[in-house]
CSV table of C-alpha atoms and ligand atoms in Angstrom, one decimal:
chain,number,residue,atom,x,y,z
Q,17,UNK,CA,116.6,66.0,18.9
Q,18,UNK,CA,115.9,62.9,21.2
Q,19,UNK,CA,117.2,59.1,19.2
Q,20,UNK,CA,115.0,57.4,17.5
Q,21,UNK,CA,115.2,54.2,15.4
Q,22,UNK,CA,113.9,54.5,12.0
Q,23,UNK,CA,112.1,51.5,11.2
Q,24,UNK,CA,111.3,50.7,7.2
Q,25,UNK,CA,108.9,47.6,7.1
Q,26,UNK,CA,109.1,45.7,3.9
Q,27,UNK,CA,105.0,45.6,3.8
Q,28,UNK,CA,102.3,47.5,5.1
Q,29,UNK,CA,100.8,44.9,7.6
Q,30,UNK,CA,104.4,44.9,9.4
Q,31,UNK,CA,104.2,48.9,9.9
Q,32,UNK,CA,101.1,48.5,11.2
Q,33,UNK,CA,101.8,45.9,13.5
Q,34,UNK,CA,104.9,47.8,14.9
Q,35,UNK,CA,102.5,51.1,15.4
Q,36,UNK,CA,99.1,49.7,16.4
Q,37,UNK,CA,101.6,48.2,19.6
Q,38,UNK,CA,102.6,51.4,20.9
Q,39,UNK,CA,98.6,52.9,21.6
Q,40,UNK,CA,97.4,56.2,19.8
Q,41,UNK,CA,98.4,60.0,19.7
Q,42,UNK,CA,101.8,61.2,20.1
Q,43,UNK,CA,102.9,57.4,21.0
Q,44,UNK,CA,106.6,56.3,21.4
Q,45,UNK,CA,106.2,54.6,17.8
Q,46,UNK,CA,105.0,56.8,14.7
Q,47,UNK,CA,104.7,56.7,11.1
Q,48,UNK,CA,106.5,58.8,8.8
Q,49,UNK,CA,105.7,59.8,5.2
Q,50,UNK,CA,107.5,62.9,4.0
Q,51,UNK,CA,108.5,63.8,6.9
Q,52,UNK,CA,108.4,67.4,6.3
Q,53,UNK,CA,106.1,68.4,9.7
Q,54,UNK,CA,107.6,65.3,11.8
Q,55,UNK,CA,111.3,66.3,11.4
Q,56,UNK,CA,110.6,70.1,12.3
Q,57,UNK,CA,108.8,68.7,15.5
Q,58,UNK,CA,111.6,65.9,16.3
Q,59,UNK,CA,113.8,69.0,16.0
Q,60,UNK,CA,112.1,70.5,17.9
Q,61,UNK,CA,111.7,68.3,20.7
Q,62,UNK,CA,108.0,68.4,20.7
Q,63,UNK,CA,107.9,64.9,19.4
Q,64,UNK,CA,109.9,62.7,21.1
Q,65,UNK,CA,108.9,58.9,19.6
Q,66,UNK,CA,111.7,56.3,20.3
Q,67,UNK,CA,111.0,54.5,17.0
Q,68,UNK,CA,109.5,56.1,13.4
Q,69,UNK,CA,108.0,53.6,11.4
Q,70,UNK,CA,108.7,54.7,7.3
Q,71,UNK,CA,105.7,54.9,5.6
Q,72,UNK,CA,107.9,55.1,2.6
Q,73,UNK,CA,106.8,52.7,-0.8
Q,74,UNK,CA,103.8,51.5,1.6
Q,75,UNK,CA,101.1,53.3,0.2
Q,76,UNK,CA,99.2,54.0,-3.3
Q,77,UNK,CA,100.3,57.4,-4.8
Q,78,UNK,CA,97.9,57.1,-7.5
Q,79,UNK,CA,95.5,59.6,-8.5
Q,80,UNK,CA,93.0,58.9,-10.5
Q,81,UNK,CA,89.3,60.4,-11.7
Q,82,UNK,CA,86.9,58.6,-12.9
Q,83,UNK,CA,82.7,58.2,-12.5
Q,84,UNK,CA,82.7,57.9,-9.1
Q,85,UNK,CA,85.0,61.2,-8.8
Q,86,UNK,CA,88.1,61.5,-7.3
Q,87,UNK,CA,90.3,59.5,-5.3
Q,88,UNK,CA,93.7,60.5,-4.1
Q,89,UNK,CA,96.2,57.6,-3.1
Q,90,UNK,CA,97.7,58.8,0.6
Q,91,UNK,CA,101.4,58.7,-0.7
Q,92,UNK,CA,100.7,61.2,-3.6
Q,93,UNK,CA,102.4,64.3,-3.1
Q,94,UNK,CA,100.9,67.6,-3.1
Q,95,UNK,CA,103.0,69.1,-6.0
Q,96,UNK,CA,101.9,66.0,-7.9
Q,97,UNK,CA,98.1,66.2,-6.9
Q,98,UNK,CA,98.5,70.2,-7.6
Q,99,UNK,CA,100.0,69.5,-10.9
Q,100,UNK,CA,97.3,66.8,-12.0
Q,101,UNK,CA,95.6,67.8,-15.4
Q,102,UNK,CA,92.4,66.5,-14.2
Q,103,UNK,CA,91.7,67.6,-10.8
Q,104,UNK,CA,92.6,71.3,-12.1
Q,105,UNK,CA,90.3,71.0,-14.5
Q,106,UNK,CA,87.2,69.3,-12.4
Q,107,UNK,CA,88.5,70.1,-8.7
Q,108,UNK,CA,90.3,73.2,-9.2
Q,109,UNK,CA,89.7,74.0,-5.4
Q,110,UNK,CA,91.8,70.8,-4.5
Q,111,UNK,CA,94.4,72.5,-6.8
Q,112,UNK,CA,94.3,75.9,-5.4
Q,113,UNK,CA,94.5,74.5,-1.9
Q,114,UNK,CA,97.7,73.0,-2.4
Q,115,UNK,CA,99.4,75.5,-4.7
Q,116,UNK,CA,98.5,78.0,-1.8
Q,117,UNK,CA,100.2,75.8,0.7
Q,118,UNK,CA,104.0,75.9,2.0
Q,119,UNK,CA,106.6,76.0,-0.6
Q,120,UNK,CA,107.4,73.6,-4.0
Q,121,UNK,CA,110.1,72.2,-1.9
Q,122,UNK,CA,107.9,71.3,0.6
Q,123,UNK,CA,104.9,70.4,-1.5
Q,124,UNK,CA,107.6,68.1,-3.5
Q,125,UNK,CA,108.2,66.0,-0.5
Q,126,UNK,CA,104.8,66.3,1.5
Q,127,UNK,CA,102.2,63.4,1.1
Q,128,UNK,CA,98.2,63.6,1.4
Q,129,UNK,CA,98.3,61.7,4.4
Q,130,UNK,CA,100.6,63.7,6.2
Q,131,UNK,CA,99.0,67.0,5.3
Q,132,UNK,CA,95.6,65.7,7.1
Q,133,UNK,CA,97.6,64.7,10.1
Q,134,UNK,CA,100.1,68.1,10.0
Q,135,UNK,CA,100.1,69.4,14.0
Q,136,UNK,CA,99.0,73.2,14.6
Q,137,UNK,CA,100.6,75.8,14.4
Q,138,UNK,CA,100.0,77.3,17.6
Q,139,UNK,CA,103.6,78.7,18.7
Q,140,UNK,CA,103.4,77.1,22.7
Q,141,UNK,CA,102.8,73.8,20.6
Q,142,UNK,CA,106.1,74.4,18.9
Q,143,UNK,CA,108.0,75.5,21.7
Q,144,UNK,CA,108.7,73.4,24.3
Q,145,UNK,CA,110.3,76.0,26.3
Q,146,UNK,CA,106.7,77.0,27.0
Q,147,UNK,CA,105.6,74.7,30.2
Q,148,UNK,CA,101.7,74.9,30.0
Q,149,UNK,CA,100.3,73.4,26.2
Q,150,UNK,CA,97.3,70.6,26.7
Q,151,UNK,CA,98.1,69.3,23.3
Q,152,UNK,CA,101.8,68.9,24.0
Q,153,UNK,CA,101.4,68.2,27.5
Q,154,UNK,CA,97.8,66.9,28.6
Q,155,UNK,CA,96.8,68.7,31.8
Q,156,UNK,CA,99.6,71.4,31.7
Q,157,UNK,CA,97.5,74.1,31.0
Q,158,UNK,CA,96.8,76.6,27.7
Q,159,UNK,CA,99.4,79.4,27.4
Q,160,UNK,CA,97.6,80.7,24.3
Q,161,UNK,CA,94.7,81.6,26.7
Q,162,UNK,CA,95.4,84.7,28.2
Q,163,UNK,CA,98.7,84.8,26.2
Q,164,UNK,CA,99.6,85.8,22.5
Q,165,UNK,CA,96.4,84.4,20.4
Q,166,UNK,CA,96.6,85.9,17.3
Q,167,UNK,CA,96.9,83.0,15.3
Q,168,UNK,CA,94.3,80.9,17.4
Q,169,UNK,CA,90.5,79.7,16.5
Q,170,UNK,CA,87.4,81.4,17.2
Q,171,UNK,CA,85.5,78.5,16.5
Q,172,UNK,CA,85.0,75.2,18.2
Q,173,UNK,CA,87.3,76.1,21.1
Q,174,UNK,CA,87.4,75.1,24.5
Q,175,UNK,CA,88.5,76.2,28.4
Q,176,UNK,CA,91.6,73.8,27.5
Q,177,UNK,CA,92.6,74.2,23.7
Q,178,UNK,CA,92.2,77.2,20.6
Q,179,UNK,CA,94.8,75.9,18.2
Q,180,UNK,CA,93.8,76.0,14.6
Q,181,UNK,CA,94.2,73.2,12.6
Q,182,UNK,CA,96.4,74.1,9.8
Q,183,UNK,CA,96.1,72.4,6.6
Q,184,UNK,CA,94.6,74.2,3.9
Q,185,UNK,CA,94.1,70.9,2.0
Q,186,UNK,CA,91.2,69.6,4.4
Q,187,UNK,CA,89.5,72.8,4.6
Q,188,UNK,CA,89.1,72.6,0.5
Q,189,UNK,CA,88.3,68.8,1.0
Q,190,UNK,CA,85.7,69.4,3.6
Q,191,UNK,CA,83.9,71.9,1.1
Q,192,UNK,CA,83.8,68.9,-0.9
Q,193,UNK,CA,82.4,66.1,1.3
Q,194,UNK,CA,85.8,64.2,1.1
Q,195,UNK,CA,86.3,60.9,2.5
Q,196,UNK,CA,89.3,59.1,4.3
Q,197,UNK,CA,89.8,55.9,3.4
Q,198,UNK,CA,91.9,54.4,6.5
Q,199,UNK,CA,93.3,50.8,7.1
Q,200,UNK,CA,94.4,49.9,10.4
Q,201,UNK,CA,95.2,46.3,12.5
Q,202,UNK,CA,91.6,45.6,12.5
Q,203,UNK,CA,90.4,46.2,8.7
Q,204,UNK,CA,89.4,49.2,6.4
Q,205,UNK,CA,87.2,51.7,7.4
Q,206,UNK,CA,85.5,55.1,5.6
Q,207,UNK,CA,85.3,58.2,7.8
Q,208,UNK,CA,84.1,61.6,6.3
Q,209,UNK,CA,86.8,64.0,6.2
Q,210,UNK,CA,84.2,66.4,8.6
Q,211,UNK,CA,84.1,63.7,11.3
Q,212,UNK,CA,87.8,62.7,10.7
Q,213,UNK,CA,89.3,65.5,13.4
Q,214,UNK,CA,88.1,66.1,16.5
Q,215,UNK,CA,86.9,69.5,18.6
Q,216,UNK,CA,89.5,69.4,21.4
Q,217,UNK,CA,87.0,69.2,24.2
Q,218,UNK,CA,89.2,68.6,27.3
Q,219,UNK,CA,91.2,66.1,25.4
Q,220,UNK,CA,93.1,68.3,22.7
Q,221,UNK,CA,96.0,66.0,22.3
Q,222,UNK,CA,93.4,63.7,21.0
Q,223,UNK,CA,93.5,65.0,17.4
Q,224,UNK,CA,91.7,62.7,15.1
Q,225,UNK,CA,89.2,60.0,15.5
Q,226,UNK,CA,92.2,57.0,14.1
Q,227,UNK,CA,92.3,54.1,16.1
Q,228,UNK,CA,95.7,52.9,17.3
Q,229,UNK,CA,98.2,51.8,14.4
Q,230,UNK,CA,95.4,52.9,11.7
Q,231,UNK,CA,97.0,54.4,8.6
Q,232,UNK,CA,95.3,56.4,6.2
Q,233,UNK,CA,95.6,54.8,2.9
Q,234,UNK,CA,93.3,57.2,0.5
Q,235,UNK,CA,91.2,60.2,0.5
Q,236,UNK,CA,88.1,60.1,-2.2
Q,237,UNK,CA,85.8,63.2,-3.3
Q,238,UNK,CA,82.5,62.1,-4.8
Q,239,UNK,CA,81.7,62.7,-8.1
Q,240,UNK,CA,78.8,65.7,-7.6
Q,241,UNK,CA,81.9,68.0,-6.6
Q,242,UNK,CA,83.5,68.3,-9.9
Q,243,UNK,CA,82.3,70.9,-12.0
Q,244,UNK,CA,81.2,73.4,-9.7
Q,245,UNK,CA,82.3,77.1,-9.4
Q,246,UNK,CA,84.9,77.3,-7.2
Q,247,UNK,CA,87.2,79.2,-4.9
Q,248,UNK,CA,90.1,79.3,-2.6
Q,249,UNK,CA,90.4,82.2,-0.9
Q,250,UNK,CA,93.2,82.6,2.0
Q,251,UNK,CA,94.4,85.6,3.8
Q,252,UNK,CA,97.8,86.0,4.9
Q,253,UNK,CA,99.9,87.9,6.4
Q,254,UNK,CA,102.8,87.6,3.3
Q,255,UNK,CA,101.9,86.3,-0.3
Q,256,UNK,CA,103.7,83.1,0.1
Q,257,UNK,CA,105.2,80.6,2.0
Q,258,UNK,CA,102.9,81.4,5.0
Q,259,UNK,CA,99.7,79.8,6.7
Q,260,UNK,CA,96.3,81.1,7.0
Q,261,UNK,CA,95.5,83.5,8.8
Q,262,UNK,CA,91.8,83.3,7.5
Q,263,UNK,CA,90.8,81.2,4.3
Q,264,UNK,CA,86.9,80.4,3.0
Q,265,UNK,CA,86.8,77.4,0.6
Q,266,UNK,CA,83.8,77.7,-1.5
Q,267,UNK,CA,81.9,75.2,-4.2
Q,268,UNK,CA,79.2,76.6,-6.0
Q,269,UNK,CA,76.0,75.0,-7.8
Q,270,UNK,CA,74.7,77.7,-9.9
Q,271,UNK,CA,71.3,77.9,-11.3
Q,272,UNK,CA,71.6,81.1,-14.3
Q,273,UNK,CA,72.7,83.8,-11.7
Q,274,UNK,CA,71.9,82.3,-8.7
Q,275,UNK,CA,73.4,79.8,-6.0
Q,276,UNK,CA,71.2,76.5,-6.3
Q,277,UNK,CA,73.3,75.4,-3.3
Q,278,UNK,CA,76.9,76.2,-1.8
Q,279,UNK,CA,79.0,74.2,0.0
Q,280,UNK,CA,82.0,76.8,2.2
Q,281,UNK,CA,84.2,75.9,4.6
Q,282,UNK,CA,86.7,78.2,6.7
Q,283,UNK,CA,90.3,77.6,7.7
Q,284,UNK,CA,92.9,79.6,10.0
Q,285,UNK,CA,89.5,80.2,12.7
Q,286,UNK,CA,88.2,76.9,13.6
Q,287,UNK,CA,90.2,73.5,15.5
Q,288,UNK,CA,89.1,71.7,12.7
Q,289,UNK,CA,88.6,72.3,8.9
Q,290,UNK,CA,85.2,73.9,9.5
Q,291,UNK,CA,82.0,73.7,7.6
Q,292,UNK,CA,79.3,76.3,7.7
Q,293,UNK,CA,76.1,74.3,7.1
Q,294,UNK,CA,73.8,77.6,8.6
Q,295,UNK,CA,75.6,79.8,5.9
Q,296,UNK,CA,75.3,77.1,2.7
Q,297,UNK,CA,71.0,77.2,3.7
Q,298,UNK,CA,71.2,80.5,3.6
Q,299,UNK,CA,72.9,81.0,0.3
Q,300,UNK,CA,70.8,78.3,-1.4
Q,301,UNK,CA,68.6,80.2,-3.7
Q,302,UNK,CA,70.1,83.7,-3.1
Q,303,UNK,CA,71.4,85.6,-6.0
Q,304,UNK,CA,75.1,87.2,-6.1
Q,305,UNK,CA,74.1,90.6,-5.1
Q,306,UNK,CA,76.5,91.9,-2.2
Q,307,UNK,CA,74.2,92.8,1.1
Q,308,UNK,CA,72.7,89.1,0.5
Q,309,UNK,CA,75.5,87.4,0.8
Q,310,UNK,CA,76.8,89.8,3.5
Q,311,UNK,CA,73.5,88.3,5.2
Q,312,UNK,CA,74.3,85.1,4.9
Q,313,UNK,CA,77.8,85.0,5.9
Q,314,UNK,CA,77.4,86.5,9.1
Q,315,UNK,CA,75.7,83.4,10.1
Q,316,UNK,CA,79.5,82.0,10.2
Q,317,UNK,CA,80.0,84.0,13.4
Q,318,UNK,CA,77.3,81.9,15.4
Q,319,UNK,CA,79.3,80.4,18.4
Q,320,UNK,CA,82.5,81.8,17.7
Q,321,UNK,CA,84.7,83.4,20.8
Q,322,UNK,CA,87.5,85.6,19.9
Q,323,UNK,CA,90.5,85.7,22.8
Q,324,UNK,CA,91.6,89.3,22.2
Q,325,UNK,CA,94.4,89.1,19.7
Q,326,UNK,CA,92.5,87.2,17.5
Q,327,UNK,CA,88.8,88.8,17.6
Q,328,UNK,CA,89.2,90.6,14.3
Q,329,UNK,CA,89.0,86.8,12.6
Q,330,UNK,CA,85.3,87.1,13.3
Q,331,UNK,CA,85.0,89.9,10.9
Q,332,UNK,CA,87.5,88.9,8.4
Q,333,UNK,CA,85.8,85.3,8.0
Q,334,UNK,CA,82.3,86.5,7.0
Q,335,UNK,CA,84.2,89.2,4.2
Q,336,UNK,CA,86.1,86.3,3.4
Q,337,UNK,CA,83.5,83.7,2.6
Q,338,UNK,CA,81.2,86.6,0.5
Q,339,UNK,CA,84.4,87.8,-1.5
Q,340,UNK,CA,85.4,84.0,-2.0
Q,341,UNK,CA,81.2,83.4,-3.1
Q,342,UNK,CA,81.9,86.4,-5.4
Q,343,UNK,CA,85.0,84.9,-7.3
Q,344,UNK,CA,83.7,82.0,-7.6
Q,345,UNK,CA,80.0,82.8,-8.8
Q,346,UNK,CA,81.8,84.7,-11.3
Q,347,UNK,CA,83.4,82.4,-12.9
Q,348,UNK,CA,82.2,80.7,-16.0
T,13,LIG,C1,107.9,75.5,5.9
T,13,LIG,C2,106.5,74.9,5.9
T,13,LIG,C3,105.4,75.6,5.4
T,13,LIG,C4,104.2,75.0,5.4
T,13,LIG,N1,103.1,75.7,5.0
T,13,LIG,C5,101.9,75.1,4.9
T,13,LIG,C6,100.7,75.8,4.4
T,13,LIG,O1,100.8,77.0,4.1
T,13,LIG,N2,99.5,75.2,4.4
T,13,LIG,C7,99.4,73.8,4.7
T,13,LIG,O2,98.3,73.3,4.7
T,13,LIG,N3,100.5,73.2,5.1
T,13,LIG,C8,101.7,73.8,5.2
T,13,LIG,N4,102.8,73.1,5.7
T,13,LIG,C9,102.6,71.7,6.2
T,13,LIG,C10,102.8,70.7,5.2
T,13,LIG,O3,101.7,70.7,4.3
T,13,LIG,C11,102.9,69.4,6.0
T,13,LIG,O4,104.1,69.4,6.7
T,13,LIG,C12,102.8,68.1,5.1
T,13,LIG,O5,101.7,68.1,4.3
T,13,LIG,C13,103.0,66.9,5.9
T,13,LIG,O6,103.0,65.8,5.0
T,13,LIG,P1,104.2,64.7,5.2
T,13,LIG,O7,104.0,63.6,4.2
T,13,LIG,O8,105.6,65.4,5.1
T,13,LIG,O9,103.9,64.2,6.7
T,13,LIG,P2,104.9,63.7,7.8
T,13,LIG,O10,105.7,64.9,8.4
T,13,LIG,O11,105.7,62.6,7.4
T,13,LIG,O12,103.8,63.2,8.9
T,13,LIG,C14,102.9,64.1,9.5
T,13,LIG,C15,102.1,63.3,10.5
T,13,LIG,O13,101.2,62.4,9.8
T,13,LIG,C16,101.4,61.1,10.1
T,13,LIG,N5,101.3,60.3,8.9
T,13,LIG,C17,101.8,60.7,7.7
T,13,LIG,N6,101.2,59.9,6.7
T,13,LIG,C18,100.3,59.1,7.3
T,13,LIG,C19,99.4,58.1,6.9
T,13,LIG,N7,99.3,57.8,5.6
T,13,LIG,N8,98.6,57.5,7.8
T,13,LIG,C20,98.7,57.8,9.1
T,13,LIG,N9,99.6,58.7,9.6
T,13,LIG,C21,100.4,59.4,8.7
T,13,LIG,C22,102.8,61.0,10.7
T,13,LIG,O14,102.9,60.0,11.7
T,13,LIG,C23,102.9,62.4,11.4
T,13,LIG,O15,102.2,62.4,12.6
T,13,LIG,C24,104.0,73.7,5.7
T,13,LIG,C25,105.2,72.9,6.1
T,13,LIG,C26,106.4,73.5,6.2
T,13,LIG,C27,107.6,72.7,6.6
T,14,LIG,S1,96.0,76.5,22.1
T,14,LIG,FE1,96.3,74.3,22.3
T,14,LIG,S2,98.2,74.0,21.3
T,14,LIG,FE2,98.1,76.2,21.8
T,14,LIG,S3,99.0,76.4,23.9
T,14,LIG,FE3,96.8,76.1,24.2
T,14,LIG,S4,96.7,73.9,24.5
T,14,LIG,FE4,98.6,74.2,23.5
């Protein structure tokens, strides 16, 4: 691990003076909240800031539901948003994400904000000993092309990037038209949680769209998402502790027996938490019965690129957004 000060500002317009200094992505200052992805990657030696700027007692950990729906303070943990009486009962998704995520030590310790801003996965990320990673090192190269790529997207890739983006929060969040609430050097600003992360283009280490210094402050669900049938679904490869290898998070509108409309997104195959608009059209109106949905889910594969290792995600997407439709239609 490369020294670093640790810096704890007594307000939040002092941290975001010392951040918004030192320019965006990967920049010799950074925030901290939980820490639990920043200290694996200081570790690590991917991240090498020379000052981290504690987030600590900074932000709102309040959650709170009310009639404009949810609204998740960015220093609320994920056991504590997991835990919360009412977004089991009215977001159960949100709930399901997060109980399906890391470990209760970590979800003790890990904040909202941080699990929206959690790097990939992708191994060559992790490991510095690997020379060629465009995200770690802009212009190096992509060792997961042409290299192990099991765990890497089939969706919204490019010639220079296929890591997945990991958090199973914002793929149940992006099912839900979520919102980031974000405060930053020059004011507050809303960005949907869909437009909040970017494709990586040939500029991967250029994760979201946050200006320099900008903090994210709150995340809000709007009040049409509560109530609906819902499902988490996510494939791994053991029962616990483990990202995923495929997950469909779906939100259903039911109308007797059949969808009225869906909302689905998929995580583990895309760069981003990724909506499948051309599949919720195709759902709206359909009924539950199995070669329909089958139908409609293979709409998921449109402009998806498998890389060998992981070509079999094509497949295991579309069965896992008609099984997830299945659970969740059947609920009552
Ligand atoms: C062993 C292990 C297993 C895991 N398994 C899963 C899993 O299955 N599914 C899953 O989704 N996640 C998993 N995770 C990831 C975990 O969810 C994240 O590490 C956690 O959510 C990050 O939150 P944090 O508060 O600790 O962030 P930190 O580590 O403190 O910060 C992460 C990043 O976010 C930035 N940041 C933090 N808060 C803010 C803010 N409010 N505004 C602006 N920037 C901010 C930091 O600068 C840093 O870049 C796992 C983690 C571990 C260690
Ligand atoms: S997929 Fe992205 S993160 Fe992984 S090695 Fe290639 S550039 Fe790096």
């Amino acid at each position: 691990m490369y020294p670093f000060a640790l810096e704890r500002p007594r307000d939040l317009n002092a941290a975001l003076a010392l951040r918004a200094q030192a320019g965006r992505n990967d920049a010799p200052v950074e925030y901290i909240a939980g820490g639990t992805d920043m200290v694996q990657l200081l570790q690590e030696n991917v991240r090498r800031p020379e000052k981290l700027v504690s987030l600590a007692g900074l932000l709102d950990d309040r959650i709170e539901v009310g009639p404009q729906g949810l609204r998740l303070g960015a220093a609320a943990t994920m056991a504590e948003v997991a835990a919360h009486a009412e977004v089991v009962e009215r977001f159960p998704i949100i709930a399901q994400a997060l109980l399906n995520s890391a470990s209760p030590q970590v979800r003790n310790q890990a904040t909202m904000g941080g699990n929206l801003l959690q790097r990939t996965r992708c191994p060559y990320f992790r490991d510095v000993g690997y020379v060629s990673c465009n995200k770690r090192v802009p212009g190096s190269g992509c060792s997961a092309i042409g290299g192990e790529n099991r765990w890497n997207a089939v969706l919204g890739t490019s010639e220079n990037c296929i890591a997945v983006n990991p958090s199973d929060l914002a793929v149940a969040l992006v099912a839900l038209d979520a919102v980031v609430e974000v405060g930053g050097p020059g004011g507050d600003r809303s960005i949907p949680l869909a437009d909040f992360h970017r494709l990586p283009g040939d500029t991967p280490h250029m994760e979201t769209v946050l200006e320099a210094g900008e903090v994210i402050t709150a995340i809000t669900v709007p009040a049409d998402a509560a109530g609906l049938r819902s499902h988490y679904l996510k494939v791994r490869d053991r029962a616990s502790f483990e990202f995923a290898v495929v997950s469909a998070a779906v939100a259903l509108d039911m109308d007797g027996s059949g969808i009225r409309r869906a909302r689905i997104a998929l995580g583990g195959v895309g760069t981003k938490p990724w909506r499948v608009p051309q599949v919720e059209t195709a759902m709206a109106g359909a009924s539950l019965e199995p070669a329909r949905l089958r139908q409609a889910a293979a709409l998921a594969a449109e402009g998806a690129q498998g890389q060998g290792h992981n070509d079999f995600k094509i497949e295991l997407m579309q069965r896992a957004i008609v099984r997830a439709v299945e659970i969740a239609g059947a609920r009552t």
